[in-house]
XYZ file of N, CA and C in Angstrom:
828
model
N 167.103 25.077 70.116
C 167.171 26.402 69.828
C 167.699 26.646 68.426
N 168.470 25.776 67.995
C 169.059 25.927 66.441
C 167.589 25.838 65.817
N 166.878 24.819 65.788
C 165.676 24.844 65.076
C 164.993 25.897 64.874
N 164.629 26.584 66.001
C 163.732 27.733 66.277
C 164.644 28.781 65.660
N 165.819 28.969 65.822
C 166.541 30.110 64.962
C 166.431 29.990 63.487
N 166.643 28.745 63.219
C 166.448 28.347 61.534
C 165.040 28.637 61.009
N 163.864 28.446 61.847
C 162.717 28.715 61.335
C 162.500 30.251 61.355
N 163.047 31.139 62.336
C 163.017 32.604 62.411
C 163.549 33.184 61.225
N 164.989 32.571 60.823
C 165.673 33.016 59.798
C 164.781 32.698 58.128
N 164.130 31.533 58.239
C 163.361 31.233 57.037
C 162.221 32.330 57.145
N 161.537 32.478 58.349
C 160.432 33.419 58.367
C 160.562 34.992 58.037
N 161.884 35.209 58.332
C 162.330 36.675 57.794
C 162.751 36.456 56.336
N 163.247 35.360 55.546
C 163.195 35.413 54.470
C 162.109 35.553 53.307
N 160.851 34.831 54.188
C 159.779 34.717 53.212
C 158.715 35.932 53.678
N 159.201 36.738 54.628
C 158.186 37.929 55.223
C 157.692 38.718 53.789
N 156.439 38.924 54.050
C 155.402 39.677 53.070
C 155.209 38.575 51.874
N 155.764 37.178 51.979
C 155.000 36.204 51.061
C 153.697 35.918 51.447
N 152.702 35.565 50.548
C 151.268 35.367 50.890
C 151.623 34.018 51.586
N 152.358 33.356 51.439
C 152.278 31.765 52.368
C 153.510 31.669 53.159
N 154.105 32.813 53.583
C 155.651 32.691 54.055
C 155.504 32.109 55.381
N 154.612 32.083 56.346
C 154.807 31.491 57.446
C 155.000 30.189 57.310
N 154.074 29.510 56.238
C 154.089 27.995 56.100
C 155.221 27.644 55.320
N 155.506 28.318 54.423
C 156.731 27.962 53.678
C 158.082 27.737 54.811
N 158.121 28.744 55.622
C 159.202 28.655 56.615
C 159.193 27.410 57.453
N 157.900 27.139 57.599
C 157.807 25.763 58.716
C 158.154 24.496 57.689
N 157.814 24.589 56.360
C 157.908 23.321 55.696
C 159.331 23.374 55.323
N 159.928 24.192 54.967
C 161.543 24.125 54.374
C 162.364 23.848 55.782
N 162.059 24.410 56.986
C 162.591 24.111 58.179
C 162.498 22.586 58.508
N 161.425 22.065 58.623
C 161.127 20.586 58.613
C 161.817 19.637 57.655
N 161.910 20.038 56.605
C 162.575 19.471 55.456
C 164.004 19.402 55.711
N 164.584 20.566 56.153
C 165.858 20.450 56.303
C 166.550 19.532 57.530
N 165.506 19.720 58.617
C 165.670 18.729 59.604
C 165.678 17.417 59.438
N 164.828 16.952 58.772
C 164.696 15.587 58.443
C 165.561 15.032 57.618
N 165.877 15.896 56.493
C 166.890 15.342 55.580
C 168.535 15.443 56.123
N 168.671 16.017 57.027
C 169.828 16.113 57.924
C 169.982 14.820 58.537
N 168.979 14.156 59.188
C 168.881 13.035 59.745
C 169.192 11.964 58.621
N 168.717 11.709 57.477
C 168.930 10.656 56.453
C 170.306 10.639 56.208
N 170.785 11.995 55.982
C 172.062 12.392 55.124
C 173.048 11.916 56.195
N 172.940 12.126 57.412
C 173.793 11.655 58.656
C 174.203 10.509 58.553
N 173.162 9.540 58.293
C 173.066 8.209 57.879
C 173.318 7.378 56.537
N 173.842 8.600 56.011
C 174.313 8.413 54.386
C 173.249 7.470 53.766
N 171.997 7.981 54.051
C 170.643 7.307 53.313
C 170.215 8.587 52.317
N 170.075 8.154 51.125
C 169.853 9.305 50.065
C 168.596 8.837 49.249
N 168.135 7.643 49.418
C 166.864 7.203 48.485
C 165.411 7.910 49.158
N 165.487 9.256 48.933
C 164.455 9.859 49.351
C 163.864 10.718 48.385
N 162.317 10.747 48.477
C 161.633 11.583 47.705
C 160.997 12.570 48.410
N 160.822 13.895 48.206
C 160.064 14.831 48.951
C 158.559 15.108 48.323
N 157.827 15.322 49.361
C 156.331 15.726 49.013
C 155.806 16.707 50.032
N 155.387 17.884 49.689
C 154.672 18.866 50.445
C 153.451 19.324 50.045
N 152.339 18.345 50.101
C 151.137 18.323 49.796
C 150.234 19.456 50.808
N 149.391 19.929 50.060
C 148.322 21.023 50.932
C 147.067 20.981 50.194
N 145.926 21.127 50.825
C 144.829 21.434 49.944
C 144.717 22.786 49.263
N 145.572 23.780 49.394
C 145.464 24.974 48.891
C 146.436 24.830 47.500
N 145.971 24.979 46.384
C 146.831 25.065 45.324
C 147.730 25.835 45.210
N 147.674 27.013 45.560
C 148.623 28.134 45.625
C 149.634 27.818 46.242
N 149.764 27.429 47.556
C 150.625 26.934 48.501
C 151.271 25.735 47.781
N 150.874 24.644 47.271
C 151.355 23.795 46.740
C 152.290 24.233 45.680
N 151.827 25.072 44.975
C 152.872 25.780 43.938
C 154.030 26.394 44.275
N 153.919 27.110 45.411
C 154.933 28.036 45.928
C 155.921 26.963 46.958
N 155.194 25.953 47.469
C 156.100 25.409 48.475
C 157.010 24.248 47.408
N 156.570 23.879 46.540
C 157.282 23.003 45.561
C 158.365 23.688 44.526
N 158.126 25.166 44.258
C 158.856 26.131 43.526
C 159.959 26.258 44.513
N 159.811 26.504 45.702
C 160.850 26.863 46.642
C 161.697 25.378 46.955
N 161.063 24.432 47.232
C 161.925 23.204 47.401
C 162.828 22.916 46.248
N 162.342 22.953 44.989
C 163.029 22.546 43.742
C 164.372 23.448 44.028
N 164.374 24.677 44.420
C 165.481 25.368 44.398
C 166.439 24.979 45.462
N 165.984 24.426 46.420
C 166.971 24.182 47.732
C 167.276 22.693 47.770
N 166.679 21.736 47.148
C 166.925 20.399 47.483
C 167.193 19.577 46.063
N 168.172 18.772 46.271
C 168.301 17.845 45.147
C 167.799 16.697 45.281
N 166.352 16.356 45.421
C 165.944 15.103 45.380
C 164.304 15.277 44.628
N 164.172 14.061 44.181
C 162.800 13.931 43.387
C 161.936 14.340 44.297
N 160.749 15.064 43.480
C 159.726 15.475 44.179
C 158.483 14.705 43.637
N 157.665 14.512 44.615
C 156.184 13.658 44.311
C 155.483 15.044 44.410
N 154.433 15.295 43.509
C 153.464 16.478 43.579
C 152.223 15.909 43.960
N 151.498 16.897 44.456
C 150.260 16.373 45.006
C 149.193 17.449 45.609
N 148.198 17.563 45.451
C 147.039 18.364 46.511
C 146.384 17.401 47.060
N 146.294 17.643 48.426
C 145.730 16.406 49.336
C 144.424 17.274 49.898
N 143.648 16.156 50.318
C 142.217 16.595 50.760
C 141.530 17.567 49.790
N 141.562 17.223 48.723
C 141.321 18.388 47.741
C 139.662 18.617 47.238
N 139.043 17.447 48.215
C 137.509 17.672 48.058
C 136.806 16.675 46.964
N 135.718 17.082 46.545
C 134.975 15.923 45.331
C 135.615 15.930 44.065
N 135.506 15.169 43.188
C 135.959 15.055 41.917
C 135.885 16.329 41.333
N 134.862 17.216 41.205
C 134.672 18.336 40.374
C 135.665 19.362 41.086
N 135.839 19.574 42.340
C 136.927 20.633 42.916
C 138.144 20.265 42.973
N 138.300 18.868 43.094
C 139.652 18.205 43.426
C 140.420 18.157 42.136
N 139.579 17.849 40.989
C 140.323 17.759 40.024
C 141.003 19.129 39.211
N 139.878 20.051 39.514
C 140.464 21.493 39.329
C 141.615 22.031 40.074
N 141.468 22.041 41.505
C 142.606 22.102 42.266
C 144.013 21.496 41.894
N 143.841 20.092 41.735
C 145.034 19.387 41.478
C 145.779 19.754 39.986
N 144.954 20.025 39.183
C 145.365 20.235 37.723
C 146.027 21.685 37.570
N 145.098 22.697 38.501
C 145.978 23.919 38.498
C 147.033 24.188 39.061
N 147.327 23.395 40.201
C 148.715 23.184 40.871
C 149.818 22.414 40.062
N 149.493 21.132 39.879
C 150.322 20.453 39.245
C 150.646 20.533 37.889
N 149.761 21.295 37.052
C 149.930 21.474 35.704
C 150.913 22.701 35.600
N 150.726 23.560 36.683
C 151.642 24.897 36.734
C 153.304 24.351 36.887
N 153.263 23.357 37.965
C 154.577 22.838 38.520
C 155.106 22.070 37.198
N 154.448 21.273 36.546
C 155.127 20.384 35.606
C 155.589 21.113 34.117
N 154.492 22.374 34.078
C 154.782 22.939 32.838
C 156.079 23.839 32.901
N 156.459 23.948 34.301
C 157.720 24.731 34.644
C 158.724 23.878 34.918
N 158.820 22.563 34.737
C 159.705 21.605 34.590
C 159.962 20.933 36.228
N 159.049 21.296 37.230
C 159.167 20.828 38.410
C 158.347 19.637 38.633
N 158.826 18.696 39.348
C 158.120 17.502 39.721
C 158.589 16.209 39.037
N 158.648 14.933 39.590
C 158.986 13.786 39.055
C 157.986 12.681 38.922
N 157.296 12.651 40.062
C 155.947 11.805 40.132
C 154.688 12.479 40.452
N 153.425 12.165 40.473
C 152.260 13.097 40.512
C 151.412 11.957 41.171
N 150.490 12.563 42.070
C 149.357 11.769 42.178
C 148.099 12.985 42.347
N 146.807 12.668 41.532
C 145.658 13.414 41.663
C 144.663 12.666 42.647
N 144.361 13.322 43.685
C 143.374 12.558 44.730
C 142.356 13.401 44.991
N 140.946 12.859 45.076
C 140.122 13.545 45.713
C 139.102 12.343 46.176
N 137.810 13.130 46.599
C 136.924 11.980 47.207
C 135.882 11.378 46.362
N 136.716 10.372 45.594
C 135.773 9.658 44.349
C 136.625 8.317 44.178
N 135.998 7.881 43.205
C 136.609 6.629 42.630
C 137.871 6.874 42.063
N 139.004 5.974 42.791
C 140.591 6.110 42.304
C 140.735 6.088 40.743
N 139.769 5.271 40.123
C 139.995 5.178 38.639
C 139.976 6.630 38.155
N 139.123 7.290 38.559
C 138.819 8.748 37.852
C 140.196 9.695 38.194
N 140.757 9.247 39.357
C 142.153 10.150 39.586
C 143.389 9.580 38.727
N 143.299 8.459 38.266
C 144.404 7.816 37.282
C 144.094 8.339 35.944
N 142.662 8.393 35.826
C 142.286 8.860 34.262
C 142.707 10.546 34.187
N 142.475 11.316 35.239
C 142.717 12.683 35.254
C 144.169 12.750 34.864
N 145.009 12.015 35.961
C 146.537 12.315 36.041
C 146.972 11.750 34.638
N 146.513 10.847 34.049
C 147.350 10.456 32.612
C 146.688 11.444 31.484
N 145.474 12.056 31.637
C 145.273 13.228 30.844
C 145.927 14.305 30.907
N 146.473 14.573 32.162
C 147.354 15.865 32.488
C 148.512 15.637 31.917
N 149.307 14.570 31.914
C 150.515 14.376 31.361
C 150.376 14.375 29.974
N 149.388 13.736 29.391
C 149.060 13.712 27.885
C 149.033 15.082 27.401
N 148.384 15.688 28.305
C 147.999 17.299 27.609
C 149.309 18.003 27.583
N 150.318 17.779 28.496
C 151.503 18.673 28.604
C 152.654 17.506 27.824
N 152.312 16.697 27.009
C 153.154 15.816 26.229
C 154.373 15.451 26.982
N 153.980 14.743 27.922
C 154.730 14.178 29.009
C 154.555 12.603 29.136
N 153.454 12.270 28.237
C 153.233 10.842 28.377
C 152.718 10.529 26.924
N 153.042 9.547 26.092
C 152.107 8.904 24.898
C 151.022 8.712 25.305
N 150.056 9.255 24.260
C 148.775 9.197 24.459
C 148.213 7.761 23.734
N 147.337 6.959 24.393
C 146.818 5.798 23.700
C 145.245 6.101 23.626
N 145.079 5.784 22.340
C 143.638 6.003 21.838
C 143.575 7.608 21.633
N 142.203 7.923 20.874
C 142.106 9.047 20.416
C 142.213 10.190 21.284
N 142.567 11.379 20.856
C 142.580 12.678 21.539
C 141.461 13.681 20.730
N 140.437 13.914 21.417
C 139.033 14.525 21.269
C 138.979 15.898 21.256
N 138.608 16.565 20.071
C 138.500 18.101 20.116
C 136.965 18.356 19.718
N 136.281 18.899 20.639
C 134.990 19.398 20.602
C 134.610 20.759 20.909
N 133.679 21.208 20.264
C 133.550 22.794 20.547
C 132.256 22.771 21.619
N 132.390 23.974 22.361
C 131.190 24.217 23.184
C 129.936 24.701 22.516
N 128.861 24.661 23.186
C 127.496 25.159 22.380
C 127.390 26.645 22.392
N 126.682 26.560 21.088
C 126.509 28.171 20.701
C 124.977 28.224 19.780
N 124.770 29.323 19.332
C 123.570 29.453 18.644
C 123.426 28.702 17.372
N 124.571 28.474 16.801
C 124.657 27.989 15.432
C 124.433 26.268 15.418
N 124.551 25.938 16.579
C 124.397 24.453 16.498
C 123.000 23.842 16.193
N 122.831 23.032 15.170
C 121.770 22.465 14.611
C 121.511 20.854 14.844
N 122.616 20.367 15.801
C 122.346 18.923 15.926
C 122.607 18.858 17.284
N 122.407 17.514 17.893
C 122.558 17.195 19.237
C 124.017 17.026 19.464
N 124.547 17.994 19.586
C 126.140 17.891 19.630
C 126.600 17.231 21.094
N 126.015 17.771 22.207
C 126.496 16.959 23.283
C 126.356 15.473 23.352
N 125.283 14.898 22.719
C 125.142 13.523 22.883
C 126.012 12.736 21.593
N 126.376 13.768 20.667
C 127.099 13.197 19.577
C 128.544 13.162 20.196
N 129.184 13.936 20.655
C 130.400 13.899 21.463
C 130.584 12.882 22.518
N 129.605 12.872 23.539
C 129.765 11.571 24.256
C 129.546 10.394 23.605
N 128.769 10.024 22.669
C 128.717 8.757 21.700
C 130.146 8.689 21.046
N 130.554 9.475 20.343
C 131.838 9.410 19.432
C 133.152 9.028 20.855
N 133.111 9.537 21.707
C 134.314 9.324 22.677
C 133.993 7.975 23.177
N 132.958 7.530 23.504
C 132.658 6.379 24.081
C 132.926 5.274 23.116
N 132.477 5.518 21.828
C 132.764 4.171 20.677
C 134.021 4.532 20.153
N 134.920 5.537 20.030
C 136.365 5.563 19.442
C 137.162 5.032 20.586
N 136.831 5.179 21.997
C 137.502 4.603 23.035
C 137.614 3.348 22.711
N 136.680 2.708 22.548
C 136.576 0.959 22.728
C 137.142 0.580 21.260
N 137.155 1.545 20.298
C 137.792 0.746 19.083
C 138.685 1.080 18.640
N 139.381 2.217 19.011
C 140.512 2.785 18.115
C 141.808 2.859 19.260
N 143.022 2.500 18.789
C 143.930 2.411 19.813
C 144.819 3.623 19.432
N 145.277 3.604 18.241
C 146.182 4.869 18.128
C 145.659 6.186 18.460
N 146.704 7.354 18.806
C 146.312 8.438 19.210
C 145.999 9.605 18.131
N 144.834 9.016 17.401
C 144.342 9.807 16.238
C 143.452 11.132 16.845
N 143.783 12.220 16.324
C 143.311 13.477 16.782
C 141.764 13.703 16.053
N 140.706 13.488 16.764
C 139.576 13.331 16.084
C 138.550 14.831 16.636
N 138.166 15.515 15.844
C 137.297 16.862 15.963
C 135.872 16.704 15.724
N 135.039 17.062 16.690
C 133.555 17.013 16.408
C 133.214 18.647 16.590
N 132.761 19.003 15.587
C 132.434 20.657 15.620
C 130.843 20.816 15.123
N 130.449 21.565 16.004
C 128.811 21.944 15.736
C 128.533 22.631 14.710
N 129.398 23.496 14.063
C 129.021 24.169 12.817
C 130.123 24.521 11.864
N 130.142 25.073 10.877
C 130.878 25.076 9.636
C 131.370 26.610 9.756
N 131.134 27.475 10.869
C 131.765 28.849 10.870
C 133.170 28.640 11.427
N 133.145 28.338 12.690
C 134.461 28.303 13.518
C 135.037 26.866 13.254
N 134.266 26.058 13.003
C 134.951 24.548 12.886
C 136.185 24.214 12.259
N 136.164 24.758 10.962
C 137.546 24.390 10.206
C 138.777 24.863 10.781
N 138.527 26.127 11.287
C 139.659 26.783 12.163
C 140.053 25.980 13.372
N 139.201 25.760 14.106
C 139.434 25.070 15.389
C 139.668 23.579 15.360
N 139.389 23.016 13.985
C 139.778 21.524 13.955
C 141.298 21.431 13.229
N 141.822 22.570 13.071
C 143.050 22.438 12.409
C 144.008 21.613 13.141
N 144.706 20.575 12.562
C 145.534 19.576 12.855
C 144.789 18.317 13.029
N 143.634 18.441 12.988
C 142.822 17.022 13.318
C 142.891 16.055 12.217
N 142.975 14.702 12.430
C 143.233 14.072 11.589
C 142.091 13.602 10.755
N 140.954 13.382 11.874
C 139.598 12.974 11.280
C 138.812 14.028 11.924
N 137.900 14.764 11.075
C 137.041 15.876 11.613
C 135.507 15.594 11.244
N 134.379 16.008 11.844
C 133.158 16.266 11.402
C 132.689 17.676 11.792
N 132.003 18.245 10.519
C 131.416 19.683 10.981
C 129.875 19.405 10.790
N 129.009 19.759 11.627
C 127.562 19.463 11.542
C 126.992 20.710 11.073
N 125.922 20.543 10.612
C 124.964 21.445 9.901
C 123.749 21.105 10.382
N 122.899 21.463 9.413
C 121.370 21.245 9.689
C 120.762 20.033 9.710
N 120.985 19.224 10.768
C 120.867 17.666 10.865
C 121.840 16.801 9.760
N 122.964 17.403 9.524
C 123.689 16.807 8.639
C 125.260 16.901 9.057
N 126.049 15.878 8.704
C 127.673 16.184 9.225
C 128.498 16.046 7.894
N 129.403 16.712 7.646
C 130.621 16.693 6.678
C 131.795 15.986 7.256
N 132.403 15.040 6.820
C 133.458 14.645 7.608
C 134.734 14.589 6.592
N 135.728 14.935 6.866
C 137.050 15.184 6.515
C 138.009 14.343 7.235
N 139.180 13.698 6.222
C 140.217 13.082 6.772
C 141.356 13.776 6.206
N 142.096 14.379 7.345
C 143.203 15.132 6.798
C 143.351 15.993 5.889
N 141.933 16.898 6.420
C 141.699 18.062 5.370
C 140.993 17.722 4.207
N 140.805 16.470 3.734
C 140.214 16.148 2.606
C 138.587 15.797 2.846
N 137.640 16.255 2.221
C 136.309 15.892 2.480
C 136.108 14.416 1.953
N 135.381 13.703 2.842
C 135.123 12.038 2.248
C 133.671 11.779 2.481
N 132.918 12.573 3.184
C 131.657 12.107 3.050
C 130.716 13.478 3.625
N 129.429 13.103 3.364
C 128.372 14.279 3.761
C 127.075 13.456 4.169
N 126.930 13.368 5.551
C 125.840 12.122 5.700
C 124.747 13.115 6.732
N 123.407 11.936 6.676
C 122.612 12.666 7.687
C 123.128 12.584 9.155
N 122.412 13.445 10.011
C 122.999 13.397 11.404
C 122.822 11.722 12.103
N 121.889 11.106 11.903
C 121.696 9.534 12.411
C 123.107 8.803 11.735
N 123.641 9.167 10.882
C 124.682 8.285 10.052
C 126.004 8.892 10.482
N 125.983 9.907 11.458
C 127.469 10.353 11.640
C 128.489 9.642 12.475
N 127.963 9.273 13.496
C 128.776 8.385 14.388
C 129.213 7.310 13.743
N 128.417 6.437 12.877
C 128.987 5.045 12.200
C 129.897 5.419 11.033
N 129.637 6.536 10.320
C 130.791 7.002 9.340
C 131.944 7.523 9.967
N 131.657 8.149 10.896
C 133.009 8.775 11.673
C 133.874 7.621 12.124
N 133.293 6.435 12.721
C 133.821 5.258 13.237
C 134.758 4.472 11.933
N 133.776 4.430 11.190
C 134.523 3.682 9.614
C 135.623 4.462 9.144
N 135.582 5.892 9.130
C 136.598 6.639 8.848
C 137.972 6.421 9.437
N 137.673 6.543 10.795
C 138.795 6.309 11.804
C 139.486 4.991 11.770
N 138.637 3.963 11.631
C 139.080 2.427 11.414
C 139.932 2.513 10.055
N 139.539 3.060 9.173
C 140.229 3.087 7.958
C 141.551 3.890 7.915
N 141.571 4.850 8.738
C 142.710 5.727 8.756
C 143.918 5.135 9.817
N 143.223 4.558 10.586
C 144.365 3.777 11.684
C 144.709 2.622 10.720
N 143.986 1.762 10.321
C 144.488 0.784 9.296
C 145.763 1.267 8.220
N 145.430 2.445 7.638
C 146.422 3.205 6.802
C 147.736 3.646 7.432
N 147.392 4.087 8.646
C 148.485 4.503 9.434
C 149.512 3.005 9.789
N 148.762 2.203 10.086
C 149.609 1.181 10.733
C 150.273 0.316 9.284
N 149.855 0.660 8.520
C 150.212 0.011 6.952
C 151.386 0.979 6.525
N 151.553 2.001 7.259
C 152.846 2.987 7.047
C 152.419 3.772 5.651
N 150.958 3.688 5.207
C 150.712 4.679 3.965
C 150.686 6.258 4.355
N 150.144 6.489 5.596
C 150.076 8.036 5.970
C 150.458 7.960 7.434
N 150.729 9.140 7.830
C 151.191 9.495 9.154
C 150.120 10.342 10.221
N 150.142 10.183 11.447
C 149.366 10.915 12.226
C 149.979 12.537 11.991
N 148.715 13.351 12.009
C 149.115 14.557 11.914
C 149.615 14.981 10.708
N 149.520 14.476 9.529
C 149.865 14.742 8.138
C 148.711 15.123 7.505
N 148.769 16.570 7.523
C 147.627 17.195 6.757
C 147.675 17.049 5.255
N 146.811 16.594 4.435
C 146.778 16.477 3.134
C 146.657 17.774 2.640
N 145.547 18.643 2.677
C 145.022 19.836 2.164
C 144.623 20.560 3.319
N 144.374 21.950 2.923
C 143.827 22.764 3.990
C 142.156 22.697 3.933
N 141.691 22.555 5.145
C 140.087 22.558 5.151
C 139.656 23.548 4.642
N 138.673 23.456 3.555
C 137.884 24.529 2.957
C 136.611 24.228 3.822
N 136.004 25.398 4.189
C 134.897 25.260 4.919
C 133.757 25.080 4.028
N 132.993 24.089 4.108
C 131.936 23.897 3.265
C 130.781 24.767 3.026
N 130.031 24.767 1.935
C 129.175 25.828 1.452
C 128.034 25.515 2.253
N 127.162 26.238 3.134
C 126.114 25.820 3.863
C 124.933 25.534 3.362
N 124.840 26.630 1.913
C 123.695 26.107 1.069
C 123.828 24.710 0.356
N 124.931 24.805 -0.321
C 125.124 23.464 -1.335
C 125.433 22.317 -0.549
N 125.979 22.040 0.676
C 126.405 21.091 1.522
C 125.447 20.839 2.468
N 124.933 21.468 3.269
C 124.168 20.921 4.537
C 122.604 21.079 4.409
N 122.352 22.160 3.143
C 121.011 22.193 2.947
C 120.148 23.121 3.582
N 120.664 23.845 4.730
C 119.847 24.727 5.505
C 119.564 25.913 4.978
N 120.512 26.391 4.028
C 120.214 27.787 3.307
C 119.125 27.402 2.320
N 119.371 26.335 1.520
C 118.067 26.048 0.470
C 116.842 25.715 1.241
N 116.947 25.210 2.218
C 115.720 24.746 2.918
C 114.842 26.029 3.343
N 115.725 26.987 3.609
C 115.155 28.735 4.240
C 114.727 29.173 2.951
N 115.602 29.319 1.975
C 114.940 29.877 0.734
C 113.775 29.256 0.167
N 113.795 27.976 0.079
C 112.127 27.317 -0.458
C 111.056 27.707 0.452
N 111.350 27.733 1.682
C 110.311 27.849 2.701
C 109.849 29.486 2.705
N 110.956 30.300 2.085
C 110.307 31.531 2.252
C 110.843 32.330 3.297
N 111.859 31.870 4.218
C 112.267 32.530 5.382
C 113.381 33.490 5.165
N 113.885 33.218 4.115
C 114.971 34.467 3.552
C 114.835 34.589 2.133
N 115.294 35.437 1.745
C 115.605 35.970 0.189
C 116.745 35.551 -0.451
N 116.606 35.173 -1.493
C 117.912 35.515 -2.499
C 118.191 36.581 -3.092
N 119.277 37.079 -2.694
C 119.671 38.521 -3.302
C 120.763 38.390 -3.925
N 121.236 39.567 -5.042
C 122.403 39.341 -5.688
C 123.318 40.707 -5.251
N 124.419 40.390 -4.886
C 125.264 41.530 -4.690
C 126.316 41.939 -5.838
N 127.105 43.017 -5.838
C 128.286 43.017 -6.674
C 129.218 41.917 -6.496
N 129.795 41.286 -7.662
C 130.764 40.042 -7.371
C 130.438 38.754 -7.056
N 128.898 38.601 -6.831
C 128.504 37.189 -6.612
C 127.120 37.317 -5.864
N 126.615 36.122 -5.365
C 125.369 35.855 -4.854
C 125.562 35.854 -3.314
N 124.249 36.239 -2.616
C 124.450 36.293 -1.190
C 123.096 35.794 -0.777
N 122.806 34.830 0.144
C 121.500 34.505 0.521
C 121.518 34.453 1.935
């Protein structure tokens, strides 16, 4: 009768809440089990309140964190395939962790557990809750300005640098020179691709202009050199030397010149300078 009364009290408290009925049951059961442990002076307890519903997980752990002074193990259970499971897990766990709730986590879904660990580590690194090992890759999505095989380049860069670089160097792979310099702000090493070419910067300073086929090798070379200089104490991660000045698409990447020479566009003069 006492258990039933307590559940009714909690039900009234959570009335109108989207997950009120389930929250009342979960809190009542937690109180019941913790009373058993505490009556026996046993306090080595961690609380987990998993569900496959990401919103319920957020609501449950938020309420539990207010009521119980025990470590919380976060997770979304029965989350589905990797595609849906990772999104559900990160939506719930990321929200909770960002609000200071949670002590341990597990991301789980119906796939290789190695991927679960990788996703969990990336989540913690993204929230600055775990030191990153290896590169942090920044890459832009596709758009009409891309003139290289960006998707293949990004995958090749990640695979190669993951195997070769140990320090958490921030590497940017950008498909154009329009938004690239701004979006790569803060990158230690960056490449901006143009018409079958790539311009490589190290901490804001241009170091190379290479054909598309040579981008990966030169980027790896610059990352290795940069890593060695960091380890030698010559420079620091995230220490921008100069502001990145967007390269001139005509003088640097060649696409403008080629179009002018082919007659696709005309060179015109406007007040204050030249426009192509």
